[in-house]
Amino acid sequence: MTELLTTPQAKELHRKFVEDVMGMPSGEKINICQQCGTCTGSCPTSYLMDFGPREVIAAFRAGMIDKVVQSNTIWLCTSCYYCTVRCPAGIKITDLMYELKRLAIKYDLAPKQSKNPAMTKYFIDSVHKHGRNHEVEMMARFMLLKDWSLPFKFWQLGLKLFAAGRMPLTARNIRGKDELEKISAYLEAQEAKAQ
Amino acid sequence: MKYLYYPGCSAEATGKAYDASSRAMMDKLGVELVELDDWNCCGATSYFSVRELDSFAIAARNLAIAQEMGDDELCVICNACYTTLAKTNRYMAEDPHVFEAVQGALGAVGRSYDGNVKVRHVVDILINDIGVEAIAERVTRRLTGLRVAPYYGCQFSRPMGSFDDVQVPTTMDRLFEAMGADVITEFDAKTDCCGGMMMLTREDAALRLCHELLVAARQYRADVIVAACPLCEMNLEGYQPRVNKAYGTDFNIPVMYFTQLAGLALGADPKQLAIDKQVVSCASVLAAIPA
Amino acid sequence: MTAGVEKENRVSDQFEPRLIGFLCRWCSYNGADLAGTSRMKYPPNLVPIKTNCSGRVDPTHIFKAFAEGADGVLIAGCHPGDCHYINGNYRTAGRFPLMQKMLEQLGMEHGRVRLEWVSAAEGDKFARVVTEFTEEIRALGPLAWKTQTAAELSESGRAASDRVEEAVPA
Amino acid sequence: MAEEKIAVYICHCGTNIAGKVDVEEVTRWASEQPNVAVAREYKYMCSDPGQDLIKQDIAEHGITRAVVAACSPTMHEPTFRKAAGDGGLNPYLLQMANIREHCSWVTIDGDAATEKAKRILGAQIHRLPLNVPLEPIEVPVNPNVMVVGGGIAGIEAALKLAATGKKVYLVERDPSIGGHMAMFDKTFPTLDCAACILTPKMSAAGKEPNIEMLAYSEVTQVDGYVGNFKVKVRKKARYIDIDKCTGCALCTEACVVRKVPNEFDQGLSKRSAAYIPFPQAVPLRATIDPTRCLTLTGKKCKQPCVAACGPEAIDFEQKDEEIELEVGAIIMATGFQLWDPTPETRYSYGKLDNVITSLEFERISNASGPTGGHIVCKNGEPPKSVAILHCVGSRDENYQEFCSRVCCMYSLKFSHLIKEHLPETEVYECYIDMRTYGKGYEEFYKRLMNEGVHFIRGRAAEVSDVGLSSEEEGRLIVKVEDTLLGITRRLPVDMVILSSGLAPRSDAKATSQIFGFGCSSNGFYLERHPKLEPVSTITDGIFIAGCCQYPKDIPDTVAQAGAAAAGALALVDNATVKVEATIAYIDPEKCSGCHICVGLCPHTAIRYNEEKDAAEVIEAACKGCGVCVAACGSGVPQQRGYLDEQIFAEIEGALAV
């Protein structure tokens, strides 16, 4: 099964994926996937994915998880959970997608053209900075750095929202905002210790 | 009645109207919403992408505060916040490893959480605590004849389905039926995905999903779509022009937060409900229901 | 779970509790057989003793087991309603709490006796129960009763069992 | 006690035991145990040479007790006890120690297994000296047999038994026998018409003098034991004198209540309150539905049925009647029910027209069905395209985990019927795995490929009515991933057939409790042994056949029915049967007559004897549960084979190691 696990990185990703997934509650259910396709058929965005949810599991079994991590698949998951609630094998596929996102970010393997990792990053930055996600700031940053075309696409809507007071320009910080960074730092340290 | 209340980040921006209308509606029902002190972002789906434990710990900070405030229930209006917070509880209960880690992380900032604060979606509270009968009694402006398409979105009852059916939720249907509306119970797309955050990163994909939803709403002759999530509402309402542009359609279907429409039925002032803050005009809706 | 069993199964210097399991012949004994035919793995600490019905298990049997050095005793019978003898297992259920009380009066920790309903189809449940039970008793540690003589114990047991039966509604 | 000579035999069972347990060590250890005269190991104790070992040792070494450490006693205790008997030893002086199912198969570590084997064996070695010779009690056998359920399995079993001259009571819950098979149009893979092959058997069962048919009846209580069951049967009131009724059906035409959903047609047609479920019904007698009949529900009715009935068979005064029957054996053939797809909401069953179950399609395609065999949608139009969704509710942890075995084949049959009736209609089969395991099945699959059916490997995700294009508008849209292409397809169709799995009957559990045997975890009746005794239950004298045991097709069902009939015959063809000797006895001298046991005995097998002022056991009624033994404060009642001191000895032995 693992003849495809040629590169050290592929081996490492496979190992980490197995370790993490088997650590999840009922993570071992991934073993009993019937490849029935209910997940992919239910997925609102699978038609765009390099690997549909079903193929993600097939690829994992073929020792190709590294290919999946580098694919666009995981950045197209909208976390709608259709696959998870419909899976006849009880596999928590949405959680698998999160796991793959984590691997992609951890090993910096996200496809460069994909905007989602950046969006994720700005979201977290914003939360760390203010304690809450300041939508306007996040979007502004995203547009400036990632997608120049957006402001032009959205100017009409933007104006309407602004007029309606639905786009406040200044952010309010929470008192305990530094707590969030501390929490992340603590968990990062713990993880480091574990390895 | 009194509930500890978690507005969520959108409530301060695009989702202002959801926050305002929730408070106004609850007020009409004699329920006080006490805002959670110094709450932080639930982490939404983004944190899951960094370290799963981060998302749980970040979310748990809010639950810890609720515990500190001596409450064992937390009312949430945003589907994403609801799922993230509830999922945190579930995983803390299911997985001792998660429980430990979260405790440790909270400990690092001088907090602690035992996992006993029940996360309640506002719809859950309306249906199961207040009850449709009690609500029906307080209706002053019946929604007679109004074709309402309740749009639950993804994370309303998925994945947990703790207070409503995972695949075919009906709680909002029951709510608006009690208010005399002509509810489209068979609304096929009621839990389909609106595209969520993808509207910014893969607009084509998100527009396609919104288009499918709007087609379904039109097929069922909906006068209004009511949503229970800021992102759903934003995408379905705000992006209708973009959908029309992309698909050569002429959709102009009013989309409201369900709390706005419910608020109207309960006699709240449209201003309080921030109905004028909608992008697609709700005039047709207001006109359709006798004051 | 297998990993856990792996650990339990190795003969190591950690405390290995000695357990006696009274299995009703119709349901639980067959359930244990099914665990075998399905090659499920569980700790080796429990020795099964077959009775026709869990209702046959007499307080004195339990005293005897503890007196002979058992650290825990399991009674397993058919699910309520499934009893091959109509309601024998209800007798067991009625008797059990009082047996527990007695044992506690005699200074025994709660949880050294356990009652479970295991059907002939529940091989997995049998394996799970034995695994849990072994762990729990391991945690409780050895029983200090081995010093006392079987005679006096089964005597007190016999006396106590009278009290039990009087208390059980016929 | 007298010095006993115990022989110990440790079976390798090939590697099943020896692969884990150190049999040499156990043998060595056994040879050092008190009273052990001989200790041997052998590759297969159950083989003839193995059994001969026991006989030889009895002869040569004057063995007085023996224990075989091998598999479960439920497997081979009879074998070895017989061997001991043949060797001149009382069979009850031989015990088995279960070191396979309870030891070698469930233990990971070899040393641990070896130690456990010693404990299990030690318990029996300690017990043996206390064993006393027993004689199995021989009881007469009632030659009659009861068959419960009148589907193809029950009919087949009843006919086979009747042919041997045995009296058979055939109990059927519905007004007619026939079961599910009577609803089908064709049968796979041969496509012979179900009615053509079933109807003759039905009428044969109706005419067979040795079969007493109890249709529209249910078993309410079962007492007794192997060879001697007492069964209470409630004959539900038909409100028709079955002897007078000629089955002319005039009452059904006269009846004014005409809008009752017809169960036989899955509610797709209507029947009257007075009805005959289907034209070939056996017995061909009318029934009046007490829940719908105006008269019987206390409403006003001119009772045109009474006027229409020539032979004056209608009797509104009729009452349910309970009868008690005595039989020596019982065959359960209670069948299955189709899994109700309503909970699988994404398929919109019950919400969207033209989403139908397989059984509904069976009726629609049946010449005597609600549409006269014309395959049409609700609006009467033939479908231009049909999707057949496999594995509905099957192979799914949320519903039924198992595979129902027949759905793939009946789905292929449906495709063929559609293509036969409507050659222009497109048919899509959405499947996970195509399971065509039977004789001629794979060939049938190939045939359907040639008939132009579209096979899509993928489990349908959902069925919706929201069309996104002109082609989709007003039709049913099936979303499914074609897993062989890796793309998701939207199939616009006019009819969706849900190939639902076969489920245990909703009352299977309750029924199994009435008869005193168990159900498997999947809800079907539990067989005594999955391979060697698939038609027996843990209760001697009660057999199972057909889909009540597990989903199966008609050939397997008929074969199993024959096997169950043979099993029952092998029992009731004997004048007597030996039953367990392990029953209770009470020493009147010791008994204080406190009555506690009398009230506790589940089988009222203990009575209080006035002049002895003591309780006494009615041997024929005692089933040997031992409740009285445990209940008695002074330990007076004892149970043969399970004496207190025997159990004590087992405990000592188990803990001595």
GROMACS .gro file of N, CA, C and O in nm, chain D residues 304-388:
model
  340
  960PRO      N    1  -7.533  -0.382   0.386
  960PRO     CA    2  -7.557  -0.447   0.256
  960PRO      C    3  -7.479  -0.577   0.241
  960PRO      O    4  -7.521  -0.668   0.171
  961CYS      N    5  -7.368  -0.589   0.314
  961CYS     CA    6  -7.289  -0.714   0.306
  961CYS      C    7  -7.375  -0.833   0.349
  961CYS      O    8  -7.377  -0.939   0.285
  962VAL      N    9  -7.450  -0.812   0.458
  962VAL     CA   10  -7.534  -0.920   0.508
  962VAL      C   11  -7.634  -0.962   0.401
  962VAL      O   12  -7.652  -1.080   0.371
  963ALA      N   13  -7.693  -0.859   0.339
  963ALA     CA   14  -7.792  -0.889   0.234
  963ALA      C   15  -7.726  -0.963   0.118
  963ALA      O   16  -7.783  -1.054   0.060
  964ALA      N   17  -7.601  -0.921   0.087
  964ALA     CA   18  -7.534  -0.978  -0.031
  964ALA      C   19  -7.487  -1.122  -0.007
  964ALA      O   20  -7.468  -1.198  -0.101
  965CYS      N   21  -7.468  -1.159   0.121
  965CYS     CA   22  -7.408  -1.289   0.150
  965CYS      C   23  -7.512  -1.401   0.145
  965CYS      O   24  -7.596  -1.412   0.235
  966GLY      N   25  -7.508  -1.481   0.037
  966GLY     CA   26  -7.601  -1.593   0.022
  966GLY      C   27  -7.597  -1.688   0.141
  966GLY      O   28  -7.696  -1.706   0.213
  967PRO      N   29  -7.481  -1.744   0.170
  967PRO     CA   30  -7.471  -1.846   0.276
  967PRO      C   31  -7.482  -1.792   0.418
  967PRO      O   32  -7.462  -1.867   0.514
  968GLU      N   33  -7.512  -1.663   0.432
  968GLU     CA   34  -7.531  -1.602   0.566
  968GLU      C   35  -7.410  -1.629   0.656
  968GLU      O   36  -7.422  -1.676   0.769
  969ALA      N   37  -7.294  -1.598   0.601
  969ALA     CA   38  -7.171  -1.626   0.674
  969ALA      C   39  -7.130  -1.514   0.769
  969ALA      O   40  -7.049  -1.531   0.858
  970ILE      N   41  -7.187  -1.395   0.747
  970ILE     CA   42  -7.143  -1.279   0.826
  970ILE      C   43  -7.200  -1.286   0.968
  970ILE      O   44  -7.318  -1.313   0.989
  971ASP      N   45  -7.111  -1.266   1.066
  971ASP     CA   46  -7.150  -1.280   1.206
  971ASP      C   47  -7.082  -1.171   1.288
  971ASP      O   48  -6.967  -1.185   1.329
  972PHE      N   49  -7.152  -1.061   1.309
  972PHE     CA   50  -7.093  -0.947   1.380
  972PHE      C   51  -7.072  -0.977   1.528
  972PHE      O   52  -7.007  -0.902   1.599
  973GLU      N   53  -7.128  -1.090   1.573
  973GLU     CA   54  -7.115  -1.124   1.715
  973GLU      C   55  -6.987  -1.204   1.743
  973GLU      O   56  -6.952  -1.229   1.858
  974GLN      N   57  -6.920  -1.243   1.635
  974GLN     CA   58  -6.801  -1.327   1.654
  974GLN      C   59  -6.700  -1.260   1.747
  974GLN      O   60  -6.686  -1.138   1.747
  975LYS      N   61  -6.632  -1.341   1.829
  975LYS     CA   62  -6.531  -1.288   1.923
  975LYS      C   63  -6.396  -1.357   1.897
  975LYS      O   64  -6.393  -1.467   1.842
  976ASP      N   65  -6.288  -1.289   1.937
  976ASP     CA   66  -6.158  -1.356   1.935
  976ASP      C   67  -6.170  -1.483   2.018
  976ASP      O   68  -6.243  -1.487   2.117
  977GLU      N   69  -6.097  -1.586   1.976
  977GLU     CA   70  -6.107  -1.715   2.045
  977GLU      C   71  -5.966  -1.763   2.076
  977GLU      O   72  -5.877  -1.756   1.991
  978GLU      N   73  -5.943  -1.804   2.200
  978GLU     CA   74  -5.809  -1.853   2.235
  978GLU      C   75  -5.811  -2.004   2.249
  978GLU      O   76  -5.894  -2.059   2.322
  979ILE      N   77  -5.721  -2.070   2.176
  979ILE     CA   78  -5.714  -2.216   2.187
  979ILE      C   79  -5.574  -2.255   2.233
  979ILE      O   80  -5.479  -2.180   2.215
  980GLU      N   81  -5.564  -2.372   2.296
  980GLU     CA   82  -5.432  -2.421   2.336
  980GLU      C   83  -5.400  -2.547   2.258
  980GLU      O   84  -5.482  -2.638   2.248
  981LEU      N   85  -5.280  -2.549   2.199
  981LEU     CA   86  -5.238  -2.663   2.118
  981LEU      C   87  -5.114  -2.726   2.180
  981LEU      O   88  -5.032  -2.656   2.240
  982GLU      N   89  -5.101  -2.858   2.166
  982GLU     CA   90  -4.983  -2.927   2.216
  982GLU      C   91  -4.902  -2.979   2.099
  982GLU      O   92  -4.956  -3.047   2.011
  983VAL      N   93  -4.775  -2.940   2.094
  983VAL     CA   94  -4.688  -2.983   1.984
  983VAL      C   95  -4.552  -3.024   2.040
  983VAL      O   96  -4.513  -2.983   2.149
  984GLY      N   97  -4.481  -3.105   1.961
  984GLY     CA   98  -4.350  -3.151   2.005
  984GLY      C   99  -4.238  -3.060   1.957
  984GLY      O  100  -4.132  -3.052   2.018
  985ALA      N  101  -4.263  -2.991   1.846
  985ALA     CA  102  -4.162  -2.902   1.791
  985ALA      C  103  -4.229  -2.780   1.729
  985ALA      O  104  -4.348  -2.784   1.694
  986ILE      N  105  -4.153  -2.671   1.716
  986ILE     CA  106  -4.204  -2.547   1.659
  986ILE      C  107  -4.105  -2.495   1.556
  986ILE      O  108  -3.984  -2.499   1.578
  987ILE      N  109  -4.156  -2.453   1.441
  987ILE     CA  110  -4.072  -2.390   1.339
  987ILE      C  111  -4.114  -2.244   1.325
  987ILE      O  112  -4.231  -2.215   1.298
  988MET      N  113  -4.019  -2.153   1.347
  988MET     CA  114  -4.048  -2.011   1.334
  988MET      C  115  -4.014  -1.968   1.191
  988MET      O  116  -3.901  -1.987   1.145
  989ALA      N  117  -4.113  -1.912   1.121
  989ALA     CA  118  -4.090  -1.864   0.984
  989ALA      C  119  -4.164  -1.731   0.970
  989ALA      O  120  -4.251  -1.715   0.884
  990THR      N  121  -4.130  -1.637   1.059
  990THR     CA  122  -4.210  -1.515   1.069
  990THR      C  123  -4.164  -1.405   0.972
  990THR      O  124  -4.220  -1.297   0.972
  991GLY      N  125  -4.056  -1.433   0.896
  991GLY     CA  126  -4.023  -1.341   0.788
  991GLY      C  127  -3.962  -1.208   0.831
  991GLY      O  128  -3.908  -1.195   0.940
  992PHE      N  129  -3.976  -1.110   0.742
  992PHE     CA  130  -3.909  -0.981   0.758
  992PHE      C  131  -4.010  -0.869   0.733
  992PHE      O  132  -4.126  -0.894   0.702
  993GLN      N  133  -3.963  -0.745   0.747
  993GLN     CA  134  -4.040  -0.632   0.694
  993GLN      C  135  -3.943  -0.542   0.619
  993GLN      O  136  -3.824  -0.539   0.650
  994LEU      N  137  -3.995  -0.471   0.519
  994LEU     CA  138  -3.908  -0.382   0.442
  994LEU      C  139  -3.864  -0.267   0.531
  994LEU      O  140  -3.942  -0.215   0.610
  995TRP      N  141  -3.736  -0.228   0.520
  995TRP     CA  142  -3.689  -0.114   0.600
  995TRP      C  143  -3.759   0.013   0.551
  995TRP      O  144  -3.758   0.044   0.431
  996ASP      N  145  -3.822   0.085   0.643
  996ASP     CA  146  -3.898   0.204   0.607
  996ASP      C  147  -3.802   0.321   0.582
  996ASP      O  148  -3.733   0.367   0.672
  997PRO      N  149  -3.795   0.371   0.455
  997PRO     CA  150  -3.696   0.473   0.421
  997PRO      C  151  -3.731   0.614   0.467
  997PRO      O  152  -3.654   0.706   0.440
  998THR      N  153  -3.842   0.632   0.538
  998THR     CA  154  -3.880   0.768   0.581
  998THR      C  155  -3.768   0.840   0.657
  998THR      O  156  -3.741   0.957   0.630
  999PRO      N  157  -3.696   0.773   0.750
  999PRO     CA  158  -3.591   0.844   0.824
  999PRO      C  159  -3.477   0.894   0.734
  999PRO      O  160  -3.410   0.990   0.768
 1000GLU      N  161  -3.459   0.829   0.620
 1000GLU     CA  162  -3.353   0.873   0.528
 1000GLU      C  163  -3.405   0.992   0.449
 1000GLU      O  164  -3.432   0.985   0.329
 1001THR      N  165  -3.420   1.105   0.519
 1001THR     CA  166  -3.495   1.220   0.466
 1001THR      C  167  -3.438   1.272   0.335
 1001THR      O  168  -3.513   1.327   0.253
 1002ARG      N  169  -3.305   1.254   0.315
 1002ARG     CA  170  -3.246   1.313   0.194
 1002ARG      C  171  -3.300   1.251   0.066
 1002ARG      O  172  -3.284   1.306  -0.042
 1003TYR      N  173  -3.367   1.134   0.078
 1003TYR     CA  174  -3.427   1.072  -0.041
 1003TYR      C  175  -3.572   1.115  -0.061
 1003TYR      O  176  -3.639   1.071  -0.154
 1004SER      N  177  -3.622   1.198   0.033
 1004SER     CA  178  -3.754   1.261   0.017
 1004SER      C  179  -3.869   1.161   0.003
 1004SER      O  180  -3.969   1.192  -0.062
 1005TYR      N  181  -3.853   1.040   0.061
 1005TYR     CA  182  -3.963   0.944   0.053
 1005TYR      C  183  -4.080   0.995   0.137
 1005TYR      O  184  -4.062   1.041   0.248
 1006GLY      N  185  -4.200   0.990   0.079
 1006GLY     CA  186  -4.317   1.041   0.149
 1006GLY      C  187  -4.336   1.190   0.130
 1006GLY      O  188  -4.441   1.245   0.162
 1007LYS      N  189  -4.232   1.256   0.078
 1007LYS     CA  190  -4.241   1.401   0.056
 1007LYS      C  191  -4.263   1.431  -0.092
 1007LYS      O  192  -4.349   1.510  -0.128
 1008LEU      N  193  -4.188   1.363  -0.177
 1008LEU     CA  194  -4.201   1.384  -0.321
 1008LEU      C  195  -4.273   1.266  -0.386
 1008LEU      O  196  -4.241   1.150  -0.357
 1009ASP      N  197  -4.370   1.297  -0.471
 1009ASP     CA  198  -4.438   1.191  -0.547
 1009ASP      C  199  -4.334   1.116  -0.630
 1009ASP      O  200  -4.230   1.171  -0.666
 1010ASN      N  201  -4.366   0.991  -0.659
 1010ASN     CA  202  -4.283   0.910  -0.748
 1010ASN      C  203  -4.147   0.872  -0.690
 1010ASN      O  204  -4.062   0.824  -0.762
 1011VAL      N  205  -4.126   0.901  -0.561
 1011VAL     CA  206  -4.017   0.835  -0.489
 1011VAL      C  207  -4.083   0.719  -0.415
 1011VAL      O  208  -4.163   0.740  -0.324
 1012ILE      N  209  -4.056   0.595  -0.460
 1012ILE     CA  210  -4.129   0.480  -0.408
 1012ILE      C  211  -4.035   0.371  -0.357
 1012ILE      O  212  -3.917   0.369  -0.393
 1013THR      N  213  -4.088   0.284  -0.272
 1013THR     CA  214  -4.006   0.173  -0.222
 1013THR      C  215  -4.009   0.057  -0.321
 1013THR      O  216  -4.096   0.050  -0.409
 1014SER      N  217  -3.917  -0.035  -0.301
 1014SER     CA  218  -3.909  -0.152  -0.389
 1014SER      C  219  -4.039  -0.233  -0.384
 1014SER      O  220  -4.088  -0.280  -0.486
 1015LEU      N  221  -4.096  -0.243  -0.264
 1015LEU     CA  222  -4.217  -0.325  -0.253
 1015LEU      C  223  -4.333  -0.256  -0.327
 1015LEU      O  224  -4.416  -0.321  -0.391
 1016GLU      N  225  -4.337  -0.123  -0.321
 1016GLU     CA  226  -4.439  -0.050  -0.399
 1016GLU      C  227  -4.420  -0.078  -0.548
 1016GLU      O  228  -4.516  -0.101  -0.620
 1017PHE      N  229  -4.293  -0.081  -0.591
 1017PHE     CA  230  -4.271  -0.109  -0.733
 1017PHE      C  231  -4.311  -0.251  -0.769
 1017PHE      O  232  -4.366  -0.276  -0.877
 1018GLU      N  233  -4.287  -0.346  -0.676
 1018GLU     CA  234  -4.330  -0.484  -0.702
 1018GLU      C  235  -4.479  -0.485  -0.735
 1018GLU      O  236  -4.522  -0.551  -0.830
 1019ARG      N  237  -4.557  -0.410  -0.658
 1019ARG     CA  238  -4.702  -0.407  -0.682
 1019ARG      C  239  -4.735  -0.338  -0.814
 1019ARG      O  240  -4.820  -0.382  -0.890
 1020ILE      N  241  -4.665  -0.224  -0.839
 1020ILE     CA  242  -4.693  -0.149  -0.962
 1020ILE      C  243  -4.663  -0.235  -1.085
 1020ILE      O  244  -4.736  -0.231  -1.184
 1021SER      N  245  -4.556  -0.315  -1.076
 1021SER     CA  246  -4.518  -0.394  -1.194
 1021SER      C  247  -4.596  -0.526  -1.201
 1021SER      O  248  -4.582  -0.602  -1.296
 1022ASN      N  249  -4.681  -0.551  -1.099
 1022ASN     CA  250  -4.751  -0.679  -1.094
 1022ASN      C  251  -4.883  -0.672  -1.171
 1022ASN      O  252  -4.965  -0.582  -1.148
 1023ALA      N  253  -4.902  -0.769  -1.260
 1023ALA     CA  254  -5.022  -0.768  -1.347
 1023ALA      C  255  -5.150  -0.757  -1.264
 1023ALA      O  256  -5.247  -0.695  -1.306
 1024SER      N  257  -5.151  -0.815  -1.144
 1024SER     CA  258  -5.272  -0.807  -1.062
 1024SER      C  259  -5.263  -0.692  -0.962
 1024SER      O  260  -5.338  -0.686  -0.865
 1025GLY      N  261  -5.169  -0.602  -0.985
 1025GLY     CA  262  -5.148  -0.490  -0.893
 1025GLY      C  263  -5.238  -0.371  -0.924
 1025GLY      O  264  -5.323  -0.378  -1.013
 1026PRO      N  265  -5.217  -0.261  -0.851
 1026PRO     CA  266  -5.304  -0.143  -0.860
 1026PRO      C  267  -5.305  -0.078  -0.997
 1026PRO      O  268  -5.402  -0.013  -1.035
 1027THR      N  269  -5.199  -0.097  -1.078
 1027THR     CA  270  -5.197  -0.034  -1.210
 1027THR      C  271  -5.212  -0.140  -1.319
 1027THR      O  272  -5.180  -0.114  -1.436
 1028GLY      N  273  -5.253  -0.260  -1.280
 1028GLY     CA  274  -5.269  -0.366  -1.379
 1028GLY      C  275  -5.137  -0.401  -1.447
 1028GLY      O  276  -5.135  -0.443  -1.562
 1029GLY      N  277  -5.028  -0.375  -1.377
 1029GLY     CA  278  -4.898  -0.413  -1.432
 1029GLY      C  279  -4.837  -0.307  -1.522
 1029GLY      O  280  -4.729  -0.326  -1.578
 1030HIS      N  281  -4.907  -0.192  -1.538
 1030HIS     CA  282  -4.849  -0.083  -1.617
 1030HIS      C  283  -4.759   0.000  -1.528
 1030HIS      O  284  -4.802   0.050  -1.424
 1031ILE      N  285  -4.633   0.016  -1.569
 1031ILE     CA  286  -4.537   0.093  -1.490
 1031ILE      C  287  -4.559   0.241  -1.520
 1031ILE      O  288  -4.525   0.290  -1.627
 1032VAL      N  289  -4.624   0.308  -1.426
 1032VAL     CA  290  -4.660   0.449  -1.447
 1032VAL      C  291  -4.632   0.531  -1.320
 1032VAL      O  292  -4.627   0.478  -1.210
 1033CYS      N  293  -4.614   0.664  -1.340
 1033CYS     CA  294  -4.598   0.756  -1.228
 1033CYS      C  295  -4.735   0.787  -1.169
 1033CYS      O  296  -4.839   0.745  -1.222
 1034LYS      N  297  -4.735   0.869  -1.063
 1034LYS     CA  298  -4.860   0.907  -0.997
 1034LYS      C  299  -4.960   0.962  -1.098
 1034LYS      O  300  -5.079   0.936  -1.092
 1035ASN      N  301  -4.910   1.038  -1.196
 1035ASN     CA  302  -5.000   1.104  -1.292
 1035ASN      C  303  -5.046   1.009  -1.403
 1035ASN      O  304  -5.106   1.052  -1.501
 1036GLY      N  305  -5.012   0.881  -1.392
 1036GLY     CA  306  -5.058   0.785  -1.492
 1036GLY      C  307  -4.969   0.774  -1.614
 1036GLY      O  308  -4.987   0.686  -1.697
 1037GLU      N  309  -4.871   0.866  -1.624
 1037GLU     CA  310  -4.779   0.863  -1.738
 1037GLU      C  311  -4.665   0.765  -1.713
 1037GLU      O  312  -4.615   0.757  -1.599
 1038PRO      N  313  -4.621   0.692  -1.816
 1038PRO     CA  314  -4.502   0.608  -1.796
 1038PRO      C  315  -4.378   0.696  -1.779
 1038PRO      O  316  -4.368   0.800  -1.845
 1039PRO      N  317  -4.286   0.659  -1.690
 1039PRO     CA  318  -4.165   0.739  -1.667
 1039PRO      C  319  -4.072   0.732  -1.788
 1039PRO      O  320  -4.058   0.627  -1.850
 1040LYS      N  321  -4.012   0.849  -1.820
 1040LYS     CA  322  -3.915   0.849  -1.930
 1040LYS      C  323  -3.780   0.802  -1.881
 1040LYS      O  324  -3.699   0.751  -1.957
 1041SER      N  325  -3.757   0.824  -1.752
 1041SER     CA  326  -3.633   0.769  -1.695
 1041SER      C  327  -3.655   0.739  -1.547
 1041SER      O  328  -3.734   0.805  -1.480
 1042VAL      N  329  -3.587   0.635  -1.501
 1042VAL     CA  330  -3.605   0.585  -1.365
 1042VAL      C  331  -3.468   0.567  -1.301
 1042VAL      O  332  -3.374   0.520  -1.367
 1043ALA      N  333  -3.455   0.606  -1.175
 1043ALA     CA  334  -3.332   0.578  -1.100
 1043ALA      C  335  -3.364   0.478  -0.990
 1043ALA      O  336  -3.466   0.490  -0.921
 1044ILE      N  337  -3.280   0.376  -0.979
 1044ILE     CA  338  -3.295   0.275  -0.874
 1044ILE      C  339  -3.179   0.291  -0.778
 1044ILE      O  340  -3.062   0.277  -0.818
   0.00000   0.00000   0.00000
